[in-house]
Coordinates of C-alpha atoms in Angstrom, one line a residue:
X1 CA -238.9 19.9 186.8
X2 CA -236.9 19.9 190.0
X3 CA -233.8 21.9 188.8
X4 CA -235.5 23.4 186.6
X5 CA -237.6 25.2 189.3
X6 CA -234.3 25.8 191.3
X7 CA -233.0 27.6 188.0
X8 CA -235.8 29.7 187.8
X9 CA -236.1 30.6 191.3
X10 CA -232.4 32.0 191.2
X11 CA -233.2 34.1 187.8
X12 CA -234.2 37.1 189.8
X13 CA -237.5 37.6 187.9
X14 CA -240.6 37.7 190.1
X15 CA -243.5 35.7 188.0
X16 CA -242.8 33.0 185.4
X17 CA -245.4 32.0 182.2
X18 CA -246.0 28.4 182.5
X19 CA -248.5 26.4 180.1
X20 CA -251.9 23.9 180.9
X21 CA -252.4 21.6 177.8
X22 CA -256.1 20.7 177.1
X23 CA -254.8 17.5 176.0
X24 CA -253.2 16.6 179.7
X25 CA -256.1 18.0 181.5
X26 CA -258.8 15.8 179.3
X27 CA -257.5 13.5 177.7
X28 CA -261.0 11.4 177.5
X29 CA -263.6 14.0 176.7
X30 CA -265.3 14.6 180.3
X31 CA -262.5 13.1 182.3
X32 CA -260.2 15.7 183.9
X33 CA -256.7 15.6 185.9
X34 CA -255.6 18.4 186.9
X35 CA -252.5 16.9 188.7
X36 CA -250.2 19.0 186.1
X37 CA -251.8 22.1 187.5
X38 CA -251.2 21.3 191.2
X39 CA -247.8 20.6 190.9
X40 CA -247.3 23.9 189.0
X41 CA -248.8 25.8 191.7
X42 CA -246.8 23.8 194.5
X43 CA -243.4 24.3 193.0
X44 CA -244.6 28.1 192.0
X45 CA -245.4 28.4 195.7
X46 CA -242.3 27.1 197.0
X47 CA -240.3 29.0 194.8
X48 CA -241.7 32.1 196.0
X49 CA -242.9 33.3 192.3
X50 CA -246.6 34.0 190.6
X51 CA -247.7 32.2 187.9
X52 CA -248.7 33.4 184.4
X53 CA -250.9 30.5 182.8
X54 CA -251.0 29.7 179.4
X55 CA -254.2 27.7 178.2
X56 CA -252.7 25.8 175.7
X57 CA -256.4 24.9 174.1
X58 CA -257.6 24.4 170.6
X59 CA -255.1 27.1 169.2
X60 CA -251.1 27.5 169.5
X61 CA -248.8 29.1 167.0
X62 CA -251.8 28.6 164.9
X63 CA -251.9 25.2 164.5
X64 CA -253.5 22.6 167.0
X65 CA -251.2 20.2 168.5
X66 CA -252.2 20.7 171.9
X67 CA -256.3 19.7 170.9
X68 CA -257.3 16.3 172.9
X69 CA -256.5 12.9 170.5
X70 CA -260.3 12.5 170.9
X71 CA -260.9 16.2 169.2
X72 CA -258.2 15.8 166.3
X73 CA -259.4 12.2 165.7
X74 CA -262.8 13.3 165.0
X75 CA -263.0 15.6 161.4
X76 CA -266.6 15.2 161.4
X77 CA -267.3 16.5 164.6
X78 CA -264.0 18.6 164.7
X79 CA -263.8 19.5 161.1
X80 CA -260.2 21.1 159.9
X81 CA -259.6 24.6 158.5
X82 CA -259.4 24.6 154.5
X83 CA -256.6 26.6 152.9
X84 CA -258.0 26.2 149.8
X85 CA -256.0 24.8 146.1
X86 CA -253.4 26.1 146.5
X87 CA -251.5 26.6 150.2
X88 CA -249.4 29.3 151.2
X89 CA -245.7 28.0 152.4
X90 CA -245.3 28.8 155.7
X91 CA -242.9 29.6 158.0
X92 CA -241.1 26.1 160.0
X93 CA -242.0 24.2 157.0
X94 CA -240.7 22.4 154.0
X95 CA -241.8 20.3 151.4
X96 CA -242.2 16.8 152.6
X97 CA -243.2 17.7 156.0
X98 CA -245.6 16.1 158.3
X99 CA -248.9 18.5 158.5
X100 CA -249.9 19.8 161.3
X101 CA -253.4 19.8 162.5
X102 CA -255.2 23.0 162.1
X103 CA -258.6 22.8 163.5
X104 CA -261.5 25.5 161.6
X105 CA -261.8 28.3 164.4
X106 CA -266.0 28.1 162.5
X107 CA -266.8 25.2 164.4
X108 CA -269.5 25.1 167.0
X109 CA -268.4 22.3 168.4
X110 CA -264.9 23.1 169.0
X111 CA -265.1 25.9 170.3
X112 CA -268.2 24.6 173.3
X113 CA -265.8 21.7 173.8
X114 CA -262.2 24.1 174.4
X115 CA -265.0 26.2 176.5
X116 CA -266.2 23.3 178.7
X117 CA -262.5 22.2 179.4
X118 CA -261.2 25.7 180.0
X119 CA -264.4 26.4 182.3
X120 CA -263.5 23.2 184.3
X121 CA -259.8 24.5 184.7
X122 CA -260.8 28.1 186.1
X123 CA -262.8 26.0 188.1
X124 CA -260.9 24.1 189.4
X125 CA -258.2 27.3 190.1
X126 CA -261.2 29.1 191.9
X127 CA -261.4 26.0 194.3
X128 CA -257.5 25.2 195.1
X129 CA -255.1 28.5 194.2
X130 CA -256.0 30.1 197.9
X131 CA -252.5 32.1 197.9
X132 CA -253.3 33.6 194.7
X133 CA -250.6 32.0 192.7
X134 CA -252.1 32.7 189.5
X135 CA -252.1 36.0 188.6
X136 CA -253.5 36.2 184.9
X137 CA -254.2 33.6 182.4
X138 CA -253.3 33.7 178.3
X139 CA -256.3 31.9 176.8
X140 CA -254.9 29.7 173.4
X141 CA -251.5 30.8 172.0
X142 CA -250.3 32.7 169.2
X143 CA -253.8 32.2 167.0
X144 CA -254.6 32.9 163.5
X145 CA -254.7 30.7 160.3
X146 CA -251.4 30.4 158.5
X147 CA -250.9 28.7 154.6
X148 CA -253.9 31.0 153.8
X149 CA -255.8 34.4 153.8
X150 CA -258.5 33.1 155.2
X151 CA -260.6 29.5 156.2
X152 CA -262.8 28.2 153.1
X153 CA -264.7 25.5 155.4
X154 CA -267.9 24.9 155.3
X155 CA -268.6 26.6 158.4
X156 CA -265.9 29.5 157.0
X157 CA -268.0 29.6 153.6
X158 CA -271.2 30.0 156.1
X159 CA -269.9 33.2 158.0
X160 CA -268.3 34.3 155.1
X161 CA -272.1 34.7 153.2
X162 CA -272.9 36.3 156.7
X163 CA -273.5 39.9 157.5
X164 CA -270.1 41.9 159.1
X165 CA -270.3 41.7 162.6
X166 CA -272.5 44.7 164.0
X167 CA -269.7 45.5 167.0
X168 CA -266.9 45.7 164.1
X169 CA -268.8 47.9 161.8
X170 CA -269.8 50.2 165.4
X171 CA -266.2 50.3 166.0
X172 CA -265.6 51.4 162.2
X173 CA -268.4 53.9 162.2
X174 CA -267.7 55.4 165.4
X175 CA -263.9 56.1 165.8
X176 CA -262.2 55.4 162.4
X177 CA -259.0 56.7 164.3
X178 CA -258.2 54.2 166.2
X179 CA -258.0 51.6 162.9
X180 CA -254.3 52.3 160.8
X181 CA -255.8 54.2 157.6
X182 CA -255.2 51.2 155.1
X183 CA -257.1 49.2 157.0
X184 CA -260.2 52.1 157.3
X185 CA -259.4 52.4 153.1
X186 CA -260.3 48.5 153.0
X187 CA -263.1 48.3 155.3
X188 CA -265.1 51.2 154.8
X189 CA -267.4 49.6 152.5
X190 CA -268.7 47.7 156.1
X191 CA -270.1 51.0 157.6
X192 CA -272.7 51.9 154.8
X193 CA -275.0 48.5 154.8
X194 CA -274.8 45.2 156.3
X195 CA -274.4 43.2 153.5
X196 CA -272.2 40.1 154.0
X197 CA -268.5 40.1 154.1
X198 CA -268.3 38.2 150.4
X199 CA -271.2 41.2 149.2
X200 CA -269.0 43.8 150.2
X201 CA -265.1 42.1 149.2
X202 CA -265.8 39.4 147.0
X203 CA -262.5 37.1 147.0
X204 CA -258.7 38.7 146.6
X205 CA -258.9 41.2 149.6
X206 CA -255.8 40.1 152.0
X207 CA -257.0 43.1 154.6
X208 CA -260.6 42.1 154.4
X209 CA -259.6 38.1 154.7
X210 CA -257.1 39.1 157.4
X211 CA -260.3 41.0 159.9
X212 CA -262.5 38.4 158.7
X213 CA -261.0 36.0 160.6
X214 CA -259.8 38.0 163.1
X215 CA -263.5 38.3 164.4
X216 CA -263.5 34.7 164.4
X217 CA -260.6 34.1 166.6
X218 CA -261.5 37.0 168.7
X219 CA -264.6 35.9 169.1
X220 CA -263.8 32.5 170.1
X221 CA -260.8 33.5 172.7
X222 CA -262.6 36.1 174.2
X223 CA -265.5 33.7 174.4
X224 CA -263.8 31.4 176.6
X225 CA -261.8 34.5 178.4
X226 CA -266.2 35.7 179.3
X227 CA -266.7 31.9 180.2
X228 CA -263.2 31.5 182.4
X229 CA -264.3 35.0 184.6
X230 CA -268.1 34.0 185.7
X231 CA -266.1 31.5 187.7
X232 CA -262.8 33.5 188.5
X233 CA -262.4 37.1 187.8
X234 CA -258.6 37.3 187.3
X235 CA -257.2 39.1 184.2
X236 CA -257.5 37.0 180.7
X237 CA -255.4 38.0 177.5
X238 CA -254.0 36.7 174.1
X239 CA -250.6 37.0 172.6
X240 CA -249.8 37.7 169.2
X241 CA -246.9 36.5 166.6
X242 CA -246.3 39.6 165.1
X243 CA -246.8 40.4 161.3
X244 CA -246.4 41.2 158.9
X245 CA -242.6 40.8 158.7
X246 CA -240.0 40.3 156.0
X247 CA -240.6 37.1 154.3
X248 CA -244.1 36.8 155.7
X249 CA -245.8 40.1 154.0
X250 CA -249.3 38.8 153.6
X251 CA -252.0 37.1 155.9
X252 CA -251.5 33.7 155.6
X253 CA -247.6 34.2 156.2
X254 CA -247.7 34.8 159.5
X255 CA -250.9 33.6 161.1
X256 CA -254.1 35.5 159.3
X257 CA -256.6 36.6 162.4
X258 CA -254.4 36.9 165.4
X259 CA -254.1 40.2 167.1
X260 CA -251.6 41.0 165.2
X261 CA -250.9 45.5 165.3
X262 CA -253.2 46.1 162.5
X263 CA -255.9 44.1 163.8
X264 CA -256.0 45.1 167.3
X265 CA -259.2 47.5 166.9
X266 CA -260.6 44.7 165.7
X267 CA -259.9 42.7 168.1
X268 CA -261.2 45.1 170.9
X269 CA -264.4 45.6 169.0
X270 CA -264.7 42.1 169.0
X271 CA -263.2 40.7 172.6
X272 CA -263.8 43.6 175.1
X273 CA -263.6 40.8 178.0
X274 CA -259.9 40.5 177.1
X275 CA -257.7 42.9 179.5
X276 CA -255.1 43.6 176.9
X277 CA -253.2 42.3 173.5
X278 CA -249.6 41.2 173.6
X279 CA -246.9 40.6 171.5
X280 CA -244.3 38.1 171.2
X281 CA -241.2 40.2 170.3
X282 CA -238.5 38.2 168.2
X283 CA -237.4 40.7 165.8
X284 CA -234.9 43.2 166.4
X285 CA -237.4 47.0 166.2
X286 CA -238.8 45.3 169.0
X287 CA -238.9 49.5 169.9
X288 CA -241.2 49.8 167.2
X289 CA -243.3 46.8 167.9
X290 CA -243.6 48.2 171.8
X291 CA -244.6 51.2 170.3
X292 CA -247.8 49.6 168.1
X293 CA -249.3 47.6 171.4
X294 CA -248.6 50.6 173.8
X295 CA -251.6 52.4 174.6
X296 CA -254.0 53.4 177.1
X297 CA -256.1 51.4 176.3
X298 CA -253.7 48.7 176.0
X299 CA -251.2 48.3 178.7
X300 CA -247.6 47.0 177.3
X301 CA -247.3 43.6 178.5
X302 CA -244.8 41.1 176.4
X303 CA -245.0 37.8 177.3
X304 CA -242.4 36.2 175.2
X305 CA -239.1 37.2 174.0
X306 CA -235.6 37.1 173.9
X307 CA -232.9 37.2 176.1
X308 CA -232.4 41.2 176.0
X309 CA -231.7 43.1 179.0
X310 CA -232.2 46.4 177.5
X311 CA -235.5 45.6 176.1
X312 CA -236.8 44.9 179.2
X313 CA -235.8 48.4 180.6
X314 CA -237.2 49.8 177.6
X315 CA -240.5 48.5 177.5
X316 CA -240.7 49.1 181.3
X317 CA -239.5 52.8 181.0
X318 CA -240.0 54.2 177.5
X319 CA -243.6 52.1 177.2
X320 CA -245.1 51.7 180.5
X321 CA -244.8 47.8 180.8
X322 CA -245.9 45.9 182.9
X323 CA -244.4 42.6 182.6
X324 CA -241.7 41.4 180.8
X325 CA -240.9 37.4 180.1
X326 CA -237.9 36.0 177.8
X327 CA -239.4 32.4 176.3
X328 CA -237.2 29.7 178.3
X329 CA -235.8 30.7 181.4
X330 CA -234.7 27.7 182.8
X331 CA -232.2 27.7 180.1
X332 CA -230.3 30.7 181.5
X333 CA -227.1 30.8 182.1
X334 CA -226.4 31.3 185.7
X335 CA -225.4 35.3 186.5
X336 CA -226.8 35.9 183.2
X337 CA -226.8 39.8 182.2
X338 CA -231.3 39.4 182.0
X339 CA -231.3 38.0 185.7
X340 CA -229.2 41.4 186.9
X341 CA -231.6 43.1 184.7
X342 CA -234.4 41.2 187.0
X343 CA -233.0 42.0 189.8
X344 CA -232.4 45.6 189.5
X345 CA -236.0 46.1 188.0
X346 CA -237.9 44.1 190.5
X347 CA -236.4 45.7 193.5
X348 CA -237.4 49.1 192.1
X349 CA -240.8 48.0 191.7
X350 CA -242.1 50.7 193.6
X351 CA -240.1 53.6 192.4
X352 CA -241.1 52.4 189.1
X353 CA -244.9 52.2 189.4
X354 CA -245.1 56.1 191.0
X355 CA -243.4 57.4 188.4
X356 CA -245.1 55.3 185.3
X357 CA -248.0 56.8 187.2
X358 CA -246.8 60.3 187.3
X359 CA -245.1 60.7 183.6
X360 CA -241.3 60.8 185.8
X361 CA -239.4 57.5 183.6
X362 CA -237.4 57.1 180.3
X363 CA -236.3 53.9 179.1
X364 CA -233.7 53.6 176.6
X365 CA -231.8 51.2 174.8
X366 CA -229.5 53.0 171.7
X367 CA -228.5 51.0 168.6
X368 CA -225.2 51.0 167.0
X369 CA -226.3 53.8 164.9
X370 CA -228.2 55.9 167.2
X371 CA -225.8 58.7 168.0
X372 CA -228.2 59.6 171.4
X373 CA -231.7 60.3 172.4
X374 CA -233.6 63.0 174.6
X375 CA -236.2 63.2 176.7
X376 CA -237.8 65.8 178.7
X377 CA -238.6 66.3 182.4
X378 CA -240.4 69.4 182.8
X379 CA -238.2 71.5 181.0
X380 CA -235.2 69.8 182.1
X381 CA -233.5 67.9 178.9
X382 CA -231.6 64.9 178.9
X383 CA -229.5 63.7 176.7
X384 CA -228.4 60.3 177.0
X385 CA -225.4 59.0 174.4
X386 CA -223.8 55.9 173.9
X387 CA -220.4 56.3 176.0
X388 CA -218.2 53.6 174.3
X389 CA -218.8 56.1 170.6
X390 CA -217.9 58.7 172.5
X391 CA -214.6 57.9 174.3
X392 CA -213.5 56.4 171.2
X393 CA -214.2 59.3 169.5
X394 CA -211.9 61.2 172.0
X395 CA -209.4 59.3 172.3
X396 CA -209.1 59.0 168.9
X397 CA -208.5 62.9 169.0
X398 CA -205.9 62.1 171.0
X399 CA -204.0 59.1 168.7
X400 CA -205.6 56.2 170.6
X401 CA -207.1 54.1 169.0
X402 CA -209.4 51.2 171.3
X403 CA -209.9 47.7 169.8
X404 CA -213.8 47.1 169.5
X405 CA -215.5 45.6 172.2
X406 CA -215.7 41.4 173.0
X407 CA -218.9 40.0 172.5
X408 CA -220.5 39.7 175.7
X409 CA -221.5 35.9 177.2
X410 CA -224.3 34.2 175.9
X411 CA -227.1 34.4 178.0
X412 CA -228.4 30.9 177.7
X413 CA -227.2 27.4 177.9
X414 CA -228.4 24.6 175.4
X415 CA -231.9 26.9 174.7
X416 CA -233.9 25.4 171.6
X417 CA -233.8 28.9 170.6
X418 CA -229.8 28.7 169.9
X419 CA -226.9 31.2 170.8
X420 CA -228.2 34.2 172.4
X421 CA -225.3 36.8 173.3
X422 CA -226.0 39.4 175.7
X423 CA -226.7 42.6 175.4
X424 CA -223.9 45.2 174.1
X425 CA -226.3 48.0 174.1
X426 CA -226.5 51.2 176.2
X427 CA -230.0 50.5 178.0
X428 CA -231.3 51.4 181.1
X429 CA -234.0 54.0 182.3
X430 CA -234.0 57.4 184.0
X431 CA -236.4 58.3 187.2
X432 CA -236.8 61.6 188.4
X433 CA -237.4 61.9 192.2
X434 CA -237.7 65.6 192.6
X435 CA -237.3 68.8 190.4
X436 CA -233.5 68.3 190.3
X437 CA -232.5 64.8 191.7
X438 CA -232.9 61.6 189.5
X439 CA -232.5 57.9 189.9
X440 CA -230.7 56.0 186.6
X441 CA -230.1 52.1 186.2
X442 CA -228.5 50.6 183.3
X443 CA -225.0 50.2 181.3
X444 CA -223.1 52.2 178.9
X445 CA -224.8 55.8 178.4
X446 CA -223.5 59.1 179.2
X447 CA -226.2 61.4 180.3
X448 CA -226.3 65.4 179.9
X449 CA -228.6 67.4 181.7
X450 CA -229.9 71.2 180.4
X451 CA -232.3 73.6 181.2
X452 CA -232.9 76.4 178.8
X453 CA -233.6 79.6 181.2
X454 CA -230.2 78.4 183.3
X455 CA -227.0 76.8 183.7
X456 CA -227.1 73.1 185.5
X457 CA -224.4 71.5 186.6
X458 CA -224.0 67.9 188.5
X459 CA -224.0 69.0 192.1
X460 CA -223.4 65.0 193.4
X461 CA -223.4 61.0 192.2
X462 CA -224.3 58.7 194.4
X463 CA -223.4 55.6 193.8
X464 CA -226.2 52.9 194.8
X465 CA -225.4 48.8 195.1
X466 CA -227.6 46.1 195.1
X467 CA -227.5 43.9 197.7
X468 CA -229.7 41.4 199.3
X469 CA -231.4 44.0 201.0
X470 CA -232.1 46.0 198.3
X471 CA -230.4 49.1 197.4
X472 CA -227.7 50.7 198.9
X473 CA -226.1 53.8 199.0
X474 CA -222.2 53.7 197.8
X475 CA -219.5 55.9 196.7
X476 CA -219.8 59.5 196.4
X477 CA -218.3 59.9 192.8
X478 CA -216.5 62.6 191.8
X479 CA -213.6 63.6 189.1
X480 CA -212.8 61.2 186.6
X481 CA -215.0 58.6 188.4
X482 CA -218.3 60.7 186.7
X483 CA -217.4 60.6 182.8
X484 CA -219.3 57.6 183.5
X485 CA -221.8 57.6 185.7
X486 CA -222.9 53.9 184.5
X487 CA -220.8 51.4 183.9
X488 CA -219.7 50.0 180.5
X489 CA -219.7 45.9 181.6
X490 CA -222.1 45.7 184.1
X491 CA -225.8 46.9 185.1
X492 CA -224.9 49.9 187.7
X493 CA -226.9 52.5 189.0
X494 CA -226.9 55.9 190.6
X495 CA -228.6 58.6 192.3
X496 CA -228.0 62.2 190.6
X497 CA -228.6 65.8 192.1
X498 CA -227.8 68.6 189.9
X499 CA -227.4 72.4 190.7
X500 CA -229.6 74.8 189.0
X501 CA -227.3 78.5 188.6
X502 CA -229.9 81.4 187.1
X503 CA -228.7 83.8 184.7
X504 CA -228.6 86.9 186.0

C-alpha cells in the first residue's frame, strides 16, 4: 500500500473510503486481528487524510464474498437466500459462471454473528483511533438480493406469512407524501389491517417483493449501525446501487431491498439509526439521481463514483453535498482534472459551508444539449451558458469555422474500471458574497447577470489563483480578457462585482 498511499495523499482530496473485511478481522469465529485496521489508520494519519470505513460484512454488491470461510461453509447454520425455479440473470454474469454466495438476510444467526464482529471492530476503534481518524462508517455494501424479487427461504417464507412491519405501515399511514405514488398505489393495502405481507400481495407483486425485503436489509444494517453507536457514536450509513436502470427494470435486476430511490421511505421507517442513504453514481443523469437522495432529511453524500470533475461541483453546489468520492483513487493519473477539482473545493471549504447554510451557491455542470441554465439570487438572475456553443456560434457569423474540441486526458491509469476521459463539460459553481459581488469556480461557462427593476453591468473580475497557500488574488481582467471569465481547459476561478444602475 506504500505508493498507493503516497498517490492518494497527492490527489488533493481531504478523506478517502477504505474497506474492513469481516473475513480478515475473524477469520476463526471469536478470533479477531485487527492489524488491517491499524495500519489503515497509521498510513491515514500520516498522510494527513480522514478515513471513511466501509464494513465489508455479510453483504456487498449483494452477494457475500467478504462473509468468514467458517460462515459460508456452514448452510445449516448460515443458510443461503433462495431465488426460487427459475433465477433472474443478473448483471456481471453469464451462463457457466461460478455462483457467488448469497447469504439469506432472514437468518438469525447471521445477522448476531456480522453484529458480534462489527461490535468488536467499533470497539476496538473506540479504544485506539484517539486522533479521530475515522470519521463515519458504511455498514455492508451495496445490499439487496439480485436473480430474484424476493428471498423464498425458509426463514424468507416465515416473514413472509408475518404481519407488515408496524413502523412501515406508521410511515404509510402517516405521511403518504414522502413515498413516490406507485409505490403508495402498491402498498396501501398495508395501512387498513395487519394481515401478513402474502395476505395482503399474494405472489407476482415486484413493488411489494421489492419493500419486503427492503425491511429486511434495513433492518439488519441498521441493526448493526444501533449495535456499532452504544460503543462509538460516530455517523453510520449505507450505500445504494441504484435502480432501476435500463436493462435492469425490475427488482431482482439490480439488487431487490437496498435503499435504492424508491425505497428510501422505507428504509427510514425502518433504520432511523442510519444518518443518511447514499448512492453510488455510475450512470450518466447522475443530476437526476442527486436529485432523488437530496433532501432534508437526507443530506447528499455519494460515496462512490466516477472520475467527473463537474459532478463533484454539482452535487456540492446545486445539491448541498457533503462528500464526494470517485471509486479508485489510487489509480489517478497524476494532475488529473478531479485532483484540481479537489483542490479547488477543499480550499473553499468554508466559503462553501456558509453559503450551503444560507441558500448563496449554484452548482452546475451543462450537457452537450443544454443550451444554459439559471438560477436566482435574490432577484438577481444568472444565466450561465456553455461558452465553447457560443463562440462557435459567433464565429461562425463571422465565416470561422472552429474544429471540435480534443478529448481531454484520461483521468486514470490502468483503473479496473477502464478508460475514463476527463471532463469536457462546463461545471463549476457560483457563490454569492454580498448583494452584488460573487465568487465562481469552474471551466467553460459564460455567465450573465440581470436584475429586473435595473440595469447591471460587470463593475470588476478579479482573477483568484490557487496556490499552496490557498487562494490568491490575480489579474484585474478587463476587455477581451472577460468574454470568459473561466477558462475553457482548466479549472479557474474569479471574484465578480457588478454595478447596479436604477432606471430613472
Amino acid at each position: 500500500m506504500t505508493p498507493l498511499w503516497e498517490k492518494i495523499e497527492a490527489s488533493n482530496a481531504n478523506s478517502v473510503i477504505a474497506t474492513v473485511a469481516w473475513d480478515q478481522v475473524e477469520p476463526e469465529e471469536g478470533f479477531f486481528d485487527f492489524s488491517i485496521v491499524d495500519g489503515l489508520l497509521e498510513d491515514a494519519q500520516t498522510a494527513g487524510l480522514k478515513l471513511v470505513l466501509i464494513w465489508f460484512g455479510a453483504f456487498k454488491n449483494a452477494s457475500s464474498t467478504y462473509a468468514p470461510s467458517w460462515v459460508r461453509r456452514d448452510t445449516a447454520r448460515f443458510p443461503r437466500a433462495d431465488r426460487g425455479a427459475e433465477p433472474m440473470q443478473t448483471p456481471f454474469s453469464y451462463k457457466g459462471s461460478t455462483p457467488r454466495p448469497t447469504l439469506s438476510v432472514f437468518s438469525k444467526e447471521l445477522f448476531d454473528a456480522d453484529k458480534a464482529a462489527y461490535s468488536r471492530f467499533m470497539d476496538h476503534l473506540a479504544g485506539t483511533d484517539t486522533q479521530h481518524t475515522v470519521i463515519m462508517v458504511q455498514v455492508e455494501n451495496e445490499v439487496g438480493l439480485l436473480g430474484a424479487g424476493r428471498d423464498r427461504s425458509a426463514a424468507a417464507l416465515a416473514a413472509w406469512n408475518s404481519p407488515v412491519p408496524e413502523a412501515l405501515r406508521k410511515a404509510l399511514a402517516n405521511d403518504e407524501g414522502a413515498f413516490d405514488p406507485s409505490l403508495v398505489e402498491a402498498l396501501r393495502p398495508i395501512i387498513s389491517t395487519d394481515a401478513s405481507w402474502k395476505a395482503h400481495f399474494g405472489d407476482g407483486n415486484p413493488a411489494a417483493d421489492e419493500a419486503f425485503m427492503a425491511c429486511a436489509f434495513a433492518g439488519y444494517v441498521g441493526g448493526l449501525a444501533a449495535a456499532g453507536k452504544e460503543i462509538l457514536g460516530i455517523p453510520a450509513y449505507a450505500n445504494a446501487w441504484i435502480g432501476p436502470q435500463p436493462g435492469q427494470e425490475l427488482p431482482g435486476n439490480y439488487p431487490s431491498g437496498g435503499p435504492t430511490a424508491m425505497m428510501l421511505p422505507v428504509w427510514q421507517a425502518m433504520a432511523p439509526i442510519l444518518d443518511f442513504l447514499a448512492p453510488d453514481i455510475y450512470v450518466p443523469n447522475s443530476a437526476e439521481v442527486m436529485g432523488q437522495y437530496a433532501s432534508p432529511e437526507n443530506p447528499l453524500f455519494i460515496p462512490e463514483a466516477r472520475f467527473r470533475a463537474g459532478d463533484a461541483f454539482l452535487s456540492v453546489g446545486r445539491f448541498r453535498g457533503f462528500g464526494y468520492h470517485v471509486f479508485g483513487l489510487e489509480d489517478a493519473r497524476p494532475e488529473n482534472q478531479y485532483s484540481e477539482a479537489c483542490r479547488a473545493i477543499v480550499s473553499l471549504t468554508k466559503d462553501i459551508v456558509a453559503a450551503q447554510r444560507d441558500g448563496r451557491i449554484f452548482g452546475f455542470a451543462l450537457e452537450q444539449d443544454d443550451d444554459g441554465v439559471e438560477t436566482d439570487f435574490g432577484g438577481i438572475t444568472v444565466s450561465i451558458r456553455n461558452a465553447a456553443k457560443l463562440y462557435t456560434a459567433m464565429l461562425l457569423d463571422a465565416g470561422v469555422v472552429l474544429p471540435p474540441p480534443p478529448e481531454l486526458p484520461g483521468e486514470t491509469e490502468g483503473a479496473a474500471h477502464g478508460h475514463t476521459p476527463g471532463d469536457n463539460r462546463p461545471f463549476g459553481l457560483l457563490i454569492q458574497l454580498n448583494p452584488l459581488e460573487f465568487l465562481v469556480v469552474g471551466q467553460g461557462a459564460l455567465l450573465d447577470f440581470h436584475r429586473a427593476d435595473s440595469a447591471l453591468e460587470v463593475d470588476s473580475v478579479r482573477e483568484l489563483r490557487l496556490t499552496s497557500e490557498g487562494w490568491e488574488e490575480g489579474r484585474l481582467l478587463n476587455g477581451d480578457e472577460r468574454l470568459q471569465v473561466l477558462q475553457s481547459d482548466r479549472i479557474s476561478a474569479a471574484r465578480i462585482r457588478l454595478l447596479n444602475i436604477s432606471h430613472h
